Coordinates of N, CA and C and ligand atoms in Angstrom, one line a residue:
X197 N -124.0 54.4 -166.8 CA -124.0 55.6 -167.0 C -124.2 56.0 -165.7
X198 N -123.1 56.6 -165.7 CA -123.2 57.1 -163.9 C -123.0 58.5 -163.8
X199 N -123.6 58.7 -162.4 CA -123.1 59.8 -161.7 C -122.1 60.1 -161.3
X200 N -120.8 60.8 -161.0 CA -119.9 61.3 -160.5 C -119.5 62.1 -159.5
X201 N -118.6 63.0 -158.6 CA -118.4 64.1 -157.9 C -116.9 64.6 -158.3
X202 N -116.5 65.5 -158.8 CA -115.6 65.7 -158.8 C -114.7 67.5 -159.0
X203 N -113.3 67.2 -158.2 CA -112.7 68.7 -158.8 C -112.2 68.6 -159.7
X204 N -112.7 70.0 -160.5 CA -111.9 70.1 -161.5 C -111.4 71.0 -162.4
X205 N -110.6 71.9 -163.1 CA -110.2 72.9 -163.9 C -110.3 72.6 -165.0
X206 N -110.9 73.9 -165.6 CA -111.5 74.1 -166.7 C -110.2 74.3 -168.1
X207 N -109.8 73.9 -168.8 CA -108.6 74.3 -169.6 C -109.4 74.7 -170.7
X208 N -110.5 75.0 -171.3 CA -110.8 75.3 -172.5 C -112.6 75.3 -172.8
X209 N -112.7 76.2 -173.6 CA -114.2 76.0 -174.2 C -114.1 76.3 -175.9
X210 N -115.5 75.5 -175.9 CA -115.8 75.7 -177.6 C -117.3 76.0 -176.9
X211 N -117.6 77.3 -178.1 CA -119.8 77.7 -178.4 C -120.3 76.3 -178.7
X212 N -121.1 75.8 -178.9 CA -121.7 74.8 -179.7 C -123.4 74.9 -179.2
X213 N -123.5 75.4 -180.7 CA -124.9 75.5 -181.0 C -125.2 77.0 -179.9
X214 N -126.3 77.3 -179.7 CA -127.3 78.9 -179.4 C -126.4 78.9 -178.2
X215 N -126.9 78.3 -177.4 CA -126.5 78.5 -175.6 C -125.5 77.8 -175.0
X216 N -125.3 76.5 -175.4 CA -123.9 75.2 -175.0 C -122.8 75.9 -175.1
X217 N -121.6 75.5 -173.9 CA -120.6 75.2 -174.2 C -119.9 74.0 -174.7
X218 N -119.4 73.7 -175.0 CA -118.1 72.0 -174.8 C -117.2 72.4 -174.4
X219 N -116.8 71.9 -173.0 CA -115.3 72.4 -172.5 C -114.7 70.9 -171.8
X220 N -113.2 71.3 -172.1 CA -112.1 70.7 -171.9 C -111.9 70.2 -170.3
X221 N -112.3 69.7 -169.5 CA -111.4 69.9 -168.2 C -111.0 69.0 -167.6
X222 N -109.5 69.3 -166.7 CA -109.1 68.1 -166.0 C -108.8 67.7 -164.7
X223 N -109.6 66.8 -164.2 CA -110.5 66.6 -163.4 C -109.3 65.5 -162.2
X224 N -109.7 65.7 -161.0 CA -109.2 65.2 -160.4 C -109.2 63.6 -160.4
X225 N -110.5 62.8 -160.1 CA -110.8 61.6 -160.3 C -110.6 61.4 -161.5
X226 N -110.7 62.0 -163.0 CA -110.0 61.4 -164.2 C -109.7 61.8 -165.3
X227 N -108.4 62.1 -164.7 CA -108.0 62.8 -165.5 C -109.1 64.2 -166.6
X228 N -108.5 64.1 -168.0 CA -108.8 65.1 -168.6 C -110.4 63.9 -169.6
X229 N -111.1 65.0 -169.5 CA -112.5 64.7 -170.0 C -113.5 66.5 -170.3
X230 N -113.9 65.6 -171.3 CA -114.8 66.6 -171.9 C -116.8 66.9 -171.6
X231 N -116.6 67.6 -171.2 CA -118.3 67.7 -171.1 C -119.5 69.0 -171.7
X232 N -120.3 68.8 -171.8 CA -121.2 69.7 -171.7 C -122.0 70.8 -171.0
X233 N -121.7 72.5 -170.8 CA -122.2 72.6 -170.2 C -123.4 73.6 -170.8
X234 N -125.1 73.5 -170.2 CA -126.0 73.0 -171.0 C -126.4 74.8 -170.7
X235 N -126.4 75.8 -171.5 CA -126.9 77.2 -170.9 C -126.2 77.9 -170.5
X236 N -124.6 77.3 -171.3 CA -123.7 78.4 -170.6 C -123.4 79.4 -171.2
X237 N -124.3 79.9 -172.6 CA -124.2 80.9 -173.0 C -125.4 82.0 -172.8
X238 N -126.0 82.2 -171.9 CA -127.6 82.6 -171.9 C -127.3 83.3 -170.5
X239 N -125.6 83.6 -170.1 CA -126.0 85.0 -169.1 C -124.7 84.2 -168.2
X240 N -124.8 85.5 -166.8 CA -124.2 84.7 -166.1 C -125.0 84.1 -164.6
X241 N -125.9 84.3 -164.5 CA -127.5 83.6 -164.5 C -127.2 82.6 -164.1
X242 N -127.0 82.0 -165.6 CA -126.9 80.2 -165.3 C -125.7 79.7 -164.4
X243 N -125.8 78.7 -163.6 CA -124.9 78.3 -163.2 C -123.4 77.7 -164.6
X244 N -124.2 77.4 -165.2 CA -122.7 77.0 -165.9 C -122.5 77.8 -166.3
X245 N -122.5 79.2 -166.5 CA -121.8 80.5 -167.2 C -120.8 80.9 -166.1
X246 N -120.7 79.8 -164.7 CA -119.4 79.7 -163.8 C -117.8 79.6 -165.0
X247 N -118.4 78.2 -165.5 CA -117.3 77.0 -165.9 C -116.8 78.2 -167.0
X248 N -115.8 78.7 -166.9 CA -115.0 79.7 -167.8 C -113.5 79.1 -167.9
X249 N -112.6 79.4 -168.2 CA -111.2 79.2 -168.4 C -110.5 79.8 -167.4
X250 N -109.5 78.5 -167.3 CA -108.8 78.6 -165.6 C -109.8 79.1 -164.7
X251 N -110.9 78.3 -164.7 CA -111.9 78.6 -163.0 C -111.6 76.9 -163.0
X252 N -112.1 76.8 -161.2 CA -111.6 75.8 -160.7 C -112.9 75.3 -159.7
X253 N -113.6 74.6 -159.9 CA -114.8 73.8 -159.2 C -114.8 72.4 -158.8
X254 N -115.5 72.2 -157.9 CA -116.5 71.2 -157.5 C -118.0 71.2 -158.8
X255 N -117.5 69.5 -159.3 CA -118.3 69.3 -159.7 C -119.6 67.8 -159.9
X256 N -120.8 67.7 -160.0 CA -121.5 66.7 -160.2 C -121.6 66.8 -162.0
X257 N -120.9 65.5 -162.0 CA -121.4 65.2 -163.5 C -121.6 63.7 -163.7
X258 N -122.3 63.8 -165.1 CA -122.9 62.7 -165.4 C -122.2 62.1 -166.3
X259 N -121.6 60.9 -166.6 CA -121.3 61.0 -167.8 C -122.1 60.1 -168.7
X260 N -122.4 60.2 -169.7 CA -122.9 60.3 -171.0 C -121.9 59.3 -172.2
X261 N -122.6 58.6 -173.3 CA -121.8 57.6 -173.7 C -120.2 58.4 -174.1
X262 N -120.4 59.7 -175.0 CA -119.1 59.9 -175.1 C -118.9 61.4 -174.5
X263 N -119.3 62.1 -174.1 CA -119.1 63.4 -173.4 C -120.5 63.5 -172.0
X264 N -119.5 64.1 -170.9 CA -120.5 64.5 -169.6 C -121.6 65.9 -169.6
X265 N -122.3 65.7 -168.5 CA -123.1 66.7 -168.6 C -123.0 67.1 -167.1
X266 N -123.4 68.4 -167.0 CA -122.7 69.1 -165.3 C -124.5 69.2 -164.9
X267 N -124.2 68.6 -164.0 CA -125.8 68.3 -163.3 C -125.8 69.5 -161.9
X268 N -123.9 69.8 -161.7 CA -123.8 70.4 -160.2 C -122.7 71.2 -160.2
X269 N -122.4 72.7 -159.6 CA -121.0 73.1 -159.5 C -121.3 74.1 -158.5
X270 N -119.5 73.9 -157.8 CA -119.8 74.6 -156.7 C -118.4 74.7 -157.1
X271 N -118.1 76.9 -157.2 CA -116.8 77.4 -157.2 C -116.1 76.7 -156.0
X272 N -114.2 77.2 -156.2 CA -114.0 76.8 -155.9 C -112.4 78.1 -155.3
X273 N -112.1 78.3 -157.1 CA -111.4 79.6 -157.0 C -112.2 80.0 -159.1
X274 N -112.1 81.0 -159.0 CA -112.5 81.8 -160.0 C -111.3 82.2 -160.9
X275 N -109.9 82.3 -160.6 CA -109.0 83.1 -160.8 C -109.4 83.7 -162.3
X276 N -109.9 84.6 -162.3 CA -110.5 85.3 -162.5 C -109.1 86.5 -163.4
X277 N -108.1 87.0 -163.0 CA -107.5 87.8 -163.4 C -106.9 86.9 -164.7
X278 N -106.8 85.5 -164.3 CA -105.5 84.8 -165.8 C -106.7 84.8 -167.1
X279 N -108.6 85.5 -166.8 CA -109.4 85.9 -168.4 C -108.7 87.2 -168.6
X280 N -109.1 87.8 -167.6 CA -109.0 89.5 -167.7 C -107.7 90.6 -168.3
X281 N -107.0 89.7 -167.9 CA -105.6 90.8 -168.1 C -104.6 89.9 -169.6
X282 N -104.3 90.5 -170.8 CA -104.2 89.7 -171.7 C -102.6 88.7 -171.1
X283 N -101.6 89.6 -170.6 CA -100.6 89.2 -170.2 C -100.5 87.8 -169.0
X284 N -101.9 87.6 -168.7 CA -101.8 86.5 -167.8 C -102.4 85.8 -168.5
X285 N -103.6 85.5 -169.4 CA -104.0 84.5 -170.1 C -103.1 84.2 -170.7
X286 N -102.0 84.8 -171.2 CA -101.5 83.9 -172.6 C -100.6 82.9 -171.4
X287 N -99.6 83.7 -170.0 CA -99.4 82.2 -169.9 C -100.0 81.4 -169.1
X288 N -101.8 81.4 -168.6 CA -102.2 80.7 -168.2 C -102.8 79.8 -169.3
X289 N -103.0 80.5 -170.7 CA -103.1 79.9 -171.8 C -102.3 78.4 -171.9
X290 N -101.1 78.4 -171.7 CA -99.6 77.5 -172.0 C -99.6 77.0 -171.1
X291 N -100.0 76.9 -169.7 CA -100.3 76.1 -168.7 C -101.4 74.9 -168.8
X292 N -102.5 75.3 -169.2 CA -103.4 74.8 -169.5 C -103.6 73.8 -171.0
X293 N -102.7 74.1 -171.9 CA -102.2 73.6 -173.1 C -101.4 72.5 -172.9
X294 N -100.9 72.9 -171.7 CA -99.5 71.8 -172.2 C -100.2 70.1 -171.2
X295 N -101.3 70.9 -170.6 CA -101.7 69.8 -168.9 C -103.2 69.1 -170.6
X296 N -103.3 69.3 -171.1 CA -103.9 69.7 -172.5 C -103.5 68.3 -173.2
X297 N -102.1 68.8 -173.4 CA -101.4 67.4 -174.0 C -101.0 66.2 -173.0
X298 N -100.1 66.3 -172.1 CA -100.2 65.6 -171.6 C -100.9 65.1 -171.0
X299 N -101.9 65.3 -170.6 CA -103.4 64.4 -169.6 C -103.5 63.4 -170.5
X300 N -104.0 62.2 -170.2 CA -104.6 61.6 -170.3 C -106.2 61.4 -169.9
X301 N -107.1 60.9 -171.2 CA -108.4 60.6 -170.4 C -108.7 59.6 -169.8
X302 N -109.2 59.7 -168.9 CA -110.2 58.4 -167.6 C -109.2 58.2 -167.3
X303 N -107.8 58.7 -167.0 CA -106.7 58.1 -166.4 C -106.2 59.3 -164.7
X304 N -106.7 59.2 -163.4 CA -106.4 60.1 -162.9 C -105.0 60.6 -162.8
X305 N -104.5 61.3 -162.4 CA -102.9 61.6 -162.0 C -102.9 62.8 -160.9
X306 N -102.9 62.5 -159.5 CA -103.1 63.5 -158.8 C -102.1 64.7 -158.7
X307 N -101.1 64.2 -158.9 CA -99.6 65.3 -159.0 C -99.8 66.1 -159.9
X308 N -100.2 65.6 -161.2 CA -100.7 66.6 -162.5 C -101.4 67.6 -162.0
X309 N -102.6 67.1 -161.2 CA -103.7 68.2 -160.9 C -103.3 68.7 -160.0
X310 N -102.3 68.1 -158.9 CA -102.3 68.7 -158.1 C -101.3 70.5 -158.9
X311 N -100.7 69.7 -159.1 CA -99.6 70.5 -160.2 C -100.4 72.1 -160.4
X312 N -101.5 71.5 -160.8 CA -101.9 72.5 -162.0 C -102.7 73.7 -161.5
X313 N -103.6 73.0 -160.3 CA -104.1 73.7 -159.5 C -103.2 75.3 -158.8
X314 N -101.9 74.2 -158.5 CA -101.2 75.4 -157.4 C -100.9 76.5 -158.4
X315 N -100.2 76.0 -159.9 CA -100.0 77.3 -160.5 C -100.8 78.2 -160.9
X316 N -102.1 77.5 -161.5 CA -102.8 78.8 -161.4 C -102.9 79.7 -160.6
X317 N -103.2 79.3 -159.5 CA -103.8 79.6 -158.3 C -103.0 81.1 -158.3
X318 N -101.3 80.9 -158.1 CA -99.7 81.2 -158.3 C -100.4 82.1 -159.1
X319 N -100.5 82.1 -161.2 CA -100.7 82.6 -161.6 C -101.5 84.1 -161.4
X320 N -102.9 83.5 -160.6 CA -103.8 84.9 -160.8 C -103.9 85.1 -159.6
X321 N -102.6 84.9 -158.6 CA -102.5 86.4 -157.8 C -100.8 87.0 -157.5
X322 N -100.2 86.2 -158.9 CA -99.1 87.2 -159.1 C -98.6 87.9 -159.2
X323 N -97.7 88.9 -158.9 CA -97.5 89.9 -160.2 C -96.6 89.7 -161.5
X324 N -97.3 90.7 -162.0 CA -96.5 90.6 -163.7 C -95.5 90.2 -164.0
X325 N -94.4 90.9 -163.4 CA -93.2 90.8 -163.1 C -92.6 88.5 -163.3
X326 N -93.7 87.8 -162.2 CA -93.7 86.7 -161.5 C -94.2 85.9 -162.7
X327 N -95.1 86.2 -163.7 CA -95.8 84.8 -164.2 C -94.6 84.4 -165.1
X328 N -93.6 84.8 -165.4 CA -92.8 83.8 -166.5 C -92.0 82.8 -165.0
X329 N -91.5 83.6 -163.9 CA -91.1 82.6 -163.1 C -91.7 81.3 -162.7
X330 N -93.4 81.1 -162.3 CA -94.4 80.4 -162.2 C -94.0 79.6 -163.5
X331 N -94.5 79.8 -164.7 CA -94.2 78.9 -166.0 C -93.3 78.0 -166.0
X332 N -92.3 78.9 -165.2 CA -90.7 77.8 -165.6 C -90.6 77.3 -164.4
X333 N -91.4 77.3 -163.5 CA -91.4 76.2 -162.3 C -92.1 75.1 -163.0
X334 N -93.3 75.8 -163.5 CA -94.7 74.5 -163.9 C -93.5 73.5 -165.1
X335 N -93.3 73.7 -165.8 CA -92.2 73.4 -166.8 C -91.3 72.2 -166.3
X336 N -90.6 73.2 -165.3 CA -89.5 72.1 -164.8 C -90.2 71.2 -164.1
X337 N -91.2 71.1 -162.6 CA -92.2 70.1 -162.8 C -92.6 68.9 -163.5
X338 N -93.5 69.5 -164.6 CA -93.7 68.7 -166.0 C -93.1 68.0 -165.9
X339 N -91.7 68.3 -166.3 CA -90.8 67.3 -166.9 C -90.2 65.9 -166.1
X340 N -90.1 66.6 -164.7 CA -89.9 65.9 -163.2 C -91.3 64.6 -163.2
X341 N -92.7 65.1 -163.1 CA -93.3 64.2 -163.1 C -93.2 63.0 -164.5
X342 N -93.2 63.8 -165.5 CA -93.2 63.0 -166.8 C -91.8 62.4 -166.7
X343 N -91.1 62.2 -166.0 CA -90.1 61.6 -166.0 C -88.9 61.6 -167.1
X344 N -88.7 62.7 -167.2 CA -87.6 63.6 -168.3 C -86.9 64.7 -167.7
X345 N -86.8 65.4 -166.2 CA -86.2 66.2 -166.1 C -85.2 66.5 -166.7
X346 N -84.1 67.3 -166.5 CA -82.5 67.2 -167.3 C -82.1 66.9 -165.9
X347 N -80.5 65.7 -166.2 CA -79.8 65.2 -165.6 C -79.1 66.4 -164.9
X348 N -79.0 67.0 -163.7 CA -77.7 67.8 -163.8 C -76.8 67.3 -163.2
X349 N -76.1 66.0 -161.8 CA -75.3 65.8 -161.5 C -74.4 64.6 -162.3
X350 N -75.1 63.4 -162.9 CA -74.4 63.0 -163.8 C -74.6 63.0 -164.7
X351 N -72.8 62.4 -165.8 CA -73.0 62.7 -167.2 C -74.0 62.0 -167.6
X352 N -74.9 62.4 -168.8 CA -75.9 61.5 -169.2 C -74.6 60.2 -170.9
X353 N -73.8 60.4 -170.7 CA -73.3 59.8 -171.8 C -72.6 58.7 -170.9
X354 N -71.5 59.1 -169.6 CA -70.8 57.7 -169.3 C -71.4 57.3 -167.8
X355 N -72.4 57.9 -167.5 CA -72.8 58.1 -166.0 C -72.1 58.8 -165.0
X356 N -71.1 58.9 -164.7 CA -70.1 59.4 -163.9 C -70.4 60.8 -163.6
X357 N -70.1 61.2 -162.1 CA -70.5 62.4 -161.6 C -69.6 63.6 -161.8
X358 N -70.5 64.8 -162.7 CA -70.0 65.6 -163.6 C -69.7 66.9 -162.4
X359 N -68.1 67.1 -162.8 CA -67.7 68.7 -161.8 C -68.4 69.9 -162.3
X360 N -69.5 69.9 -161.5 CA -70.2 71.8 -161.8 C -70.0 72.5 -161.8
X361 N -68.3 72.9 -161.0 CA -67.7 74.2 -161.4 C -67.2 74.2 -162.6
X362 N -67.4 76.0 -162.4 CA -66.7 76.6 -163.8 C -68.6 76.4 -164.7
X363 N -67.7 76.0 -165.5 CA -69.2 76.3 -166.7 C -69.7 74.7 -167.4
X364 N -70.6 74.0 -167.2 CA -70.5 72.4 -167.8 C -71.8 72.6 -168.9
X365 N -71.9 71.7 -170.0 CA -72.3 71.7 -170.9 C -73.7 71.0 -171.0
X366 N -74.4 71.3 -171.4 CA -75.9 70.6 -171.2 C -76.5 70.2 -172.5
X367 N -77.0 69.2 -172.5 CA -77.3 69.0 -173.8 C -79.1 68.3 -173.8
X368 N -80.3 69.0 -174.4 CA -81.3 68.9 -174.3 C -81.6 68.1 -175.4
X369 N -80.7 67.1 -176.0 CA -80.7 66.0 -176.9 C -79.9 64.8 -175.7
X370 N -79.1 65.0 -175.3 CA -78.5 63.7 -174.4 C -79.4 63.9 -173.2
X371 N -80.3 64.7 -172.9 CA -81.0 64.7 -171.3 C -80.5 65.0 -170.2
X372 N -79.2 65.9 -170.8 CA -78.3 66.4 -169.0 C -77.2 67.1 -169.3
X373 N -76.4 66.8 -168.0 CA -75.1 67.3 -168.3 C -74.2 66.6 -168.8
X374 N -72.7 67.0 -169.7 CA -72.2 66.2 -170.3 C -70.2 66.2 -169.5
X375 N -69.9 65.4 -169.1 CA -68.6 65.7 -168.2 C -67.6 65.4 -169.6
X376 N -66.5 66.4 -169.0 CA -65.1 66.9 -169.6 C -64.6 65.6 -170.8
X377 N -65.1 65.2 -169.8 CA -64.1 63.5 -170.6 C -65.1 63.1 -172.0
X378 N -66.5 63.1 -171.6 CA -67.2 63.0 -172.7 C -67.5 63.5 -174.3
X379 N -67.1 65.0 -173.4 CA -67.7 66.3 -173.7 C -66.7 65.9 -175.4
X380 N -67.4 66.3 -177.0 CA -66.8 67.0 -178.4 C -67.7 68.0 -179.0
X381 N -67.3 68.9 -179.7 CA -68.2 69.9 -180.3 C -68.8 69.3 -180.8
X382 N -69.4 68.0 -181.1 CA -70.6 67.5 -182.4 C -71.7 68.1 -181.5
X383 N -71.4 67.9 -180.3 CA -72.3 68.1 -179.2 C -73.0 68.8 -179.6
X384 N -75.1 69.4 -179.3 CA -75.4 70.1 -179.5 C -75.3 70.7 -177.8
X385 N -75.4 72.2 -177.2 CA -75.3 72.3 -175.8 C -75.6 73.6 -175.6
X386 N -75.6 73.6 -174.4 CA -75.6 75.2 -174.0 C -75.3 75.2 -172.5
X387 N -74.3 75.9 -172.2 CA -73.3 75.9 -170.8 C -73.7 76.6 -169.8
X388 N -74.1 75.3 -169.0 CA -74.7 76.0 -167.6 C -73.6 76.3 -166.6
X389 N -74.0 77.8 -165.9 CA -72.7 77.9 -164.6 C -73.3 77.3 -163.3
X390 N -72.1 76.6 -162.4 CA -72.8 77.1 -160.8 C -74.3 77.2 -160.9
X391 N -74.6 78.4 -160.3 CA -75.4 79.3 -159.9 C -76.6 78.8 -161.2
X392 N -76.3 78.8 -162.2 CA -77.8 78.2 -163.2 C -78.3 76.8 -162.7
X393 N -76.8 75.5 -163.1 CA -77.2 74.7 -162.8 C -78.2 74.0 -160.7
X394 N -77.8 75.3 -160.1 CA -78.0 75.2 -158.5 C -79.4 75.6 -159.4
X395 N -79.9 76.9 -160.3 CA -81.4 77.4 -159.7 C -82.3 76.0 -160.5
X396 N -81.8 75.2 -162.0 CA -82.0 74.5 -162.1 C -82.7 73.4 -161.4
X397 N -82.0 73.1 -160.5 CA -82.2 72.2 -159.9 C -83.3 71.9 -158.6
X398 N -83.1 73.1 -158.5 CA -84.2 74.0 -157.0 C -85.3 74.1 -157.9
X399 N -85.8 74.7 -158.9 CA -87.3 74.7 -159.5 C -87.6 73.6 -159.2
X400 N -87.0 72.3 -160.0 CA -87.0 71.3 -160.8 C -87.5 70.1 -159.4
X401 N -86.6 70.5 -157.8 CA -87.2 69.7 -156.9 C -87.6 70.7 -155.6
X402 N -87.3 71.9 -155.7 CA -88.3 72.6 -154.1 C -89.4 72.6 -154.4
X403 N -90.3 72.6 -152.8 CA -91.4 72.5 -153.0 C -92.0 74.2 -153.7
X404 N -93.3 74.4 -154.4 CA -93.6 75.6 -154.7 C -93.6 76.5 -153.7
X405 N -94.1 76.1 -152.5 CA -94.5 77.3 -151.6 C -93.0 77.4 -151.1
X406 N -91.9 76.4 -151.5 CA -90.1 77.1 -150.7 C -89.7 77.7 -151.7
X407 N -90.6 78.3 -153.1 CA -89.6 79.1 -154.1 C -90.8 80.7 -154.3
X408 N -89.3 81.5 -154.3 CA -89.7 82.7 -154.9 C -89.3 83.4 -155.6
X409 N -89.6 84.1 -156.5 CA -89.2 84.4 -157.8 C -88.4 85.3 -157.9
X410 N -88.0 85.9 -156.5 CA -87.0 87.1 -156.0 C -85.7 86.2 -156.2
X411 N -85.7 85.1 -156.1 CA -84.4 84.3 -155.5 C -83.9 84.1 -157.0
X412 N -84.3 84.7 -157.8 CA -84.0 84.4 -159.3 C -83.4 85.3 -160.1
X413 N -82.7 85.5 -161.0 CA -82.2 86.5 -161.5 C -83.0 86.6 -163.1
X414 N -83.2 87.8 -163.6 CA -84.1 87.5 -164.7 C -83.2 86.6 -166.1
X415 N -81.6 86.7 -166.0 CA -81.1 85.6 -166.8 C -80.8 84.3 -167.0
X416 N -80.9 83.9 -165.4 CA -80.9 82.9 -165.3 C -82.8 82.1 -165.4
X417 N -83.8 83.0 -165.2 CA -84.9 82.5 -165.1 C -85.3 82.4 -166.9
X418 N -84.5 83.3 -167.6 CA -84.5 82.7 -168.6 C -84.0 81.7 -169.6
X419 N -82.7 81.7 -169.1 CA -82.4 80.4 -169.7 C -82.9 78.9 -169.4
X420 N -83.6 79.6 -168.0 CA -84.2 78.2 -167.5 C -86.0 77.6 -168.4
X421 N -85.8 78.5 -168.4 CA -87.5 79.1 -169.5 C -86.8 78.3 -170.5
X422 N -86.0 78.8 -171.5 CA -85.3 78.2 -172.7 C -85.7 76.6 -172.7
X423 N -85.0 75.7 -171.7 CA -84.4 75.0 -172.0 C -85.4 73.8 -171.3
X424 N -86.1 74.3 -170.3 CA -87.3 73.3 -170.1 C -88.1 73.5 -171.5
X425 N -88.2 74.9 -172.4 CA -89.2 74.6 -173.5 C -88.8 73.4 -174.3
X426 N -87.6 73.4 -174.3 CA -87.1 72.7 -175.6 C -87.2 71.2 -175.3
X427 N -86.5 71.4 -173.6 CA -86.6 69.7 -173.2 C -88.0 68.8 -173.5
X428 N -89.1 69.8 -173.0 CA -91.0 69.3 -173.6 C -90.7 68.6 -174.8
X429 N -90.4 69.7 -175.8 CA -90.2 69.9 -177.5 C -90.2 68.3 -177.6
X430 N -87.9 68.1 -177.0 CA -87.5 67.2 -177.8 C -88.1 66.0 -177.1
X431 N -88.5 66.1 -176.0 CA -88.6 64.6 -175.0 C -90.0 64.1 -175.0
X432 N -90.8 65.1 -175.4 CA -92.4 64.8 -175.9 C -92.6 65.5 -176.2
X433 N -92.6 65.7 -177.3 CA -93.3 66.6 -178.3 C -94.5 67.5 -177.9
X434 N -93.9 68.1 -176.7 CA -95.3 68.7 -175.9 C -94.5 71.0 -177.1
X435 N -95.7 70.8 -177.9 CA -95.3 72.5 -178.2 C -96.4 73.2 -178.3
X436 N -97.5 73.7 -177.4 CA -98.9 74.6 -177.1 C -98.7 75.5 -178.3
X437 N -99.6 75.6 -179.1 CA -99.9 76.4 -180.1 C -99.5 78.1 -179.4
X438 N -100.5 78.1 -178.8 CA -100.3 78.8 -177.8 C -99.1 79.7 -177.2
X439 N -98.3 79.0 -176.8 CA -96.9 79.2 -176.7 C -96.2 80.7 -177.8
X440 N -96.6 80.2 -179.2 CA -96.7 81.7 -180.4 C -97.3 82.9 -179.4
X441 N -98.5 83.0 -179.1 CA -99.2 83.8 -178.7 C -98.4 84.8 -177.7
X442 N -97.5 83.4 -176.7 CA -97.1 83.7 -175.7 C -95.2 85.3 -175.7
X443 N -95.1 84.3 -177.2 CA -94.0 85.0 -177.0 C -93.9 86.0 -177.8
X444 N -95.2 86.4 -178.9 CA -95.2 87.9 -179.4 C -96.3 88.6 -178.2
X445 N -96.4 88.0 -177.3 CA -97.0 89.3 -176.5 C -95.7 89.7 -175.4
X446 N -94.3 89.0 -175.0 CA -93.3 88.7 -174.6 C -92.1 89.9 -175.3
X447 N -92.4 89.8 -176.5 CA -91.7 90.9 -177.6 C -92.1 92.3 -177.5
X448 N -93.4 92.2 -177.7 CA -94.5 93.5 -177.2 C -93.9 94.4 -176.0
X449 N -93.6 93.5 -175.0 CA -93.6 93.9 -173.6 C -92.2 94.1 -173.5
X450 N -91.1 93.9 -174.5 CA -89.7 94.3 -174.3 C -89.5 95.5 -174.9
Ligands
ZN782 ZN1 -69.6 61.5 -169.4

């Protein structure tokens, strides 16, 4: 049993008994990890009271047989906006749940960790209208990291380069574009224009710092949001329960 230090984000928490909380962390050093925050419910005076969903800290943890125990916390970013506003909370919950489902216990993934840190930080600082953009970017990057990004330039059936001028059928089941020669009406597909393909390419491959919500029209964003969600479900069986809540909130706002 050993003590170790790691940065981590709080994915979720449950009340445990009278005064403790059970928290799920995504750590830089050990991937997903469950820990007990003793006395976390006794008010904000306790340092453990800082351990709230979507917050980001440096922890010193003691690894017990099954659960870790928090020895020390130093906050890096509280990301408060993500807990104080229902819209923000809905989006951040979906991001956290994707990581909770995709992240492995006891296995560090620096890229996944960094993606989570950046997206939650961006969301906490974003305007309300930018939240869907950041969720979409997150999903495109998640698909890339998990090895199932949509294939855009080559036909997923024959492997030939696809002419993307005009409209190109993109199939979730096949994993990307289908060229004219291979296309038949039995394929389930969505048509993507050249602009839409470019946008999908950009959110997948560009550095997050190089991307701005204003570069993408609402229609294009909506389309990429849908296709990335479908890819995550079909290829990785990743369908957060919190998506239902987000869909409800989005309907109410429209
Ligand atoms: Zn083909």
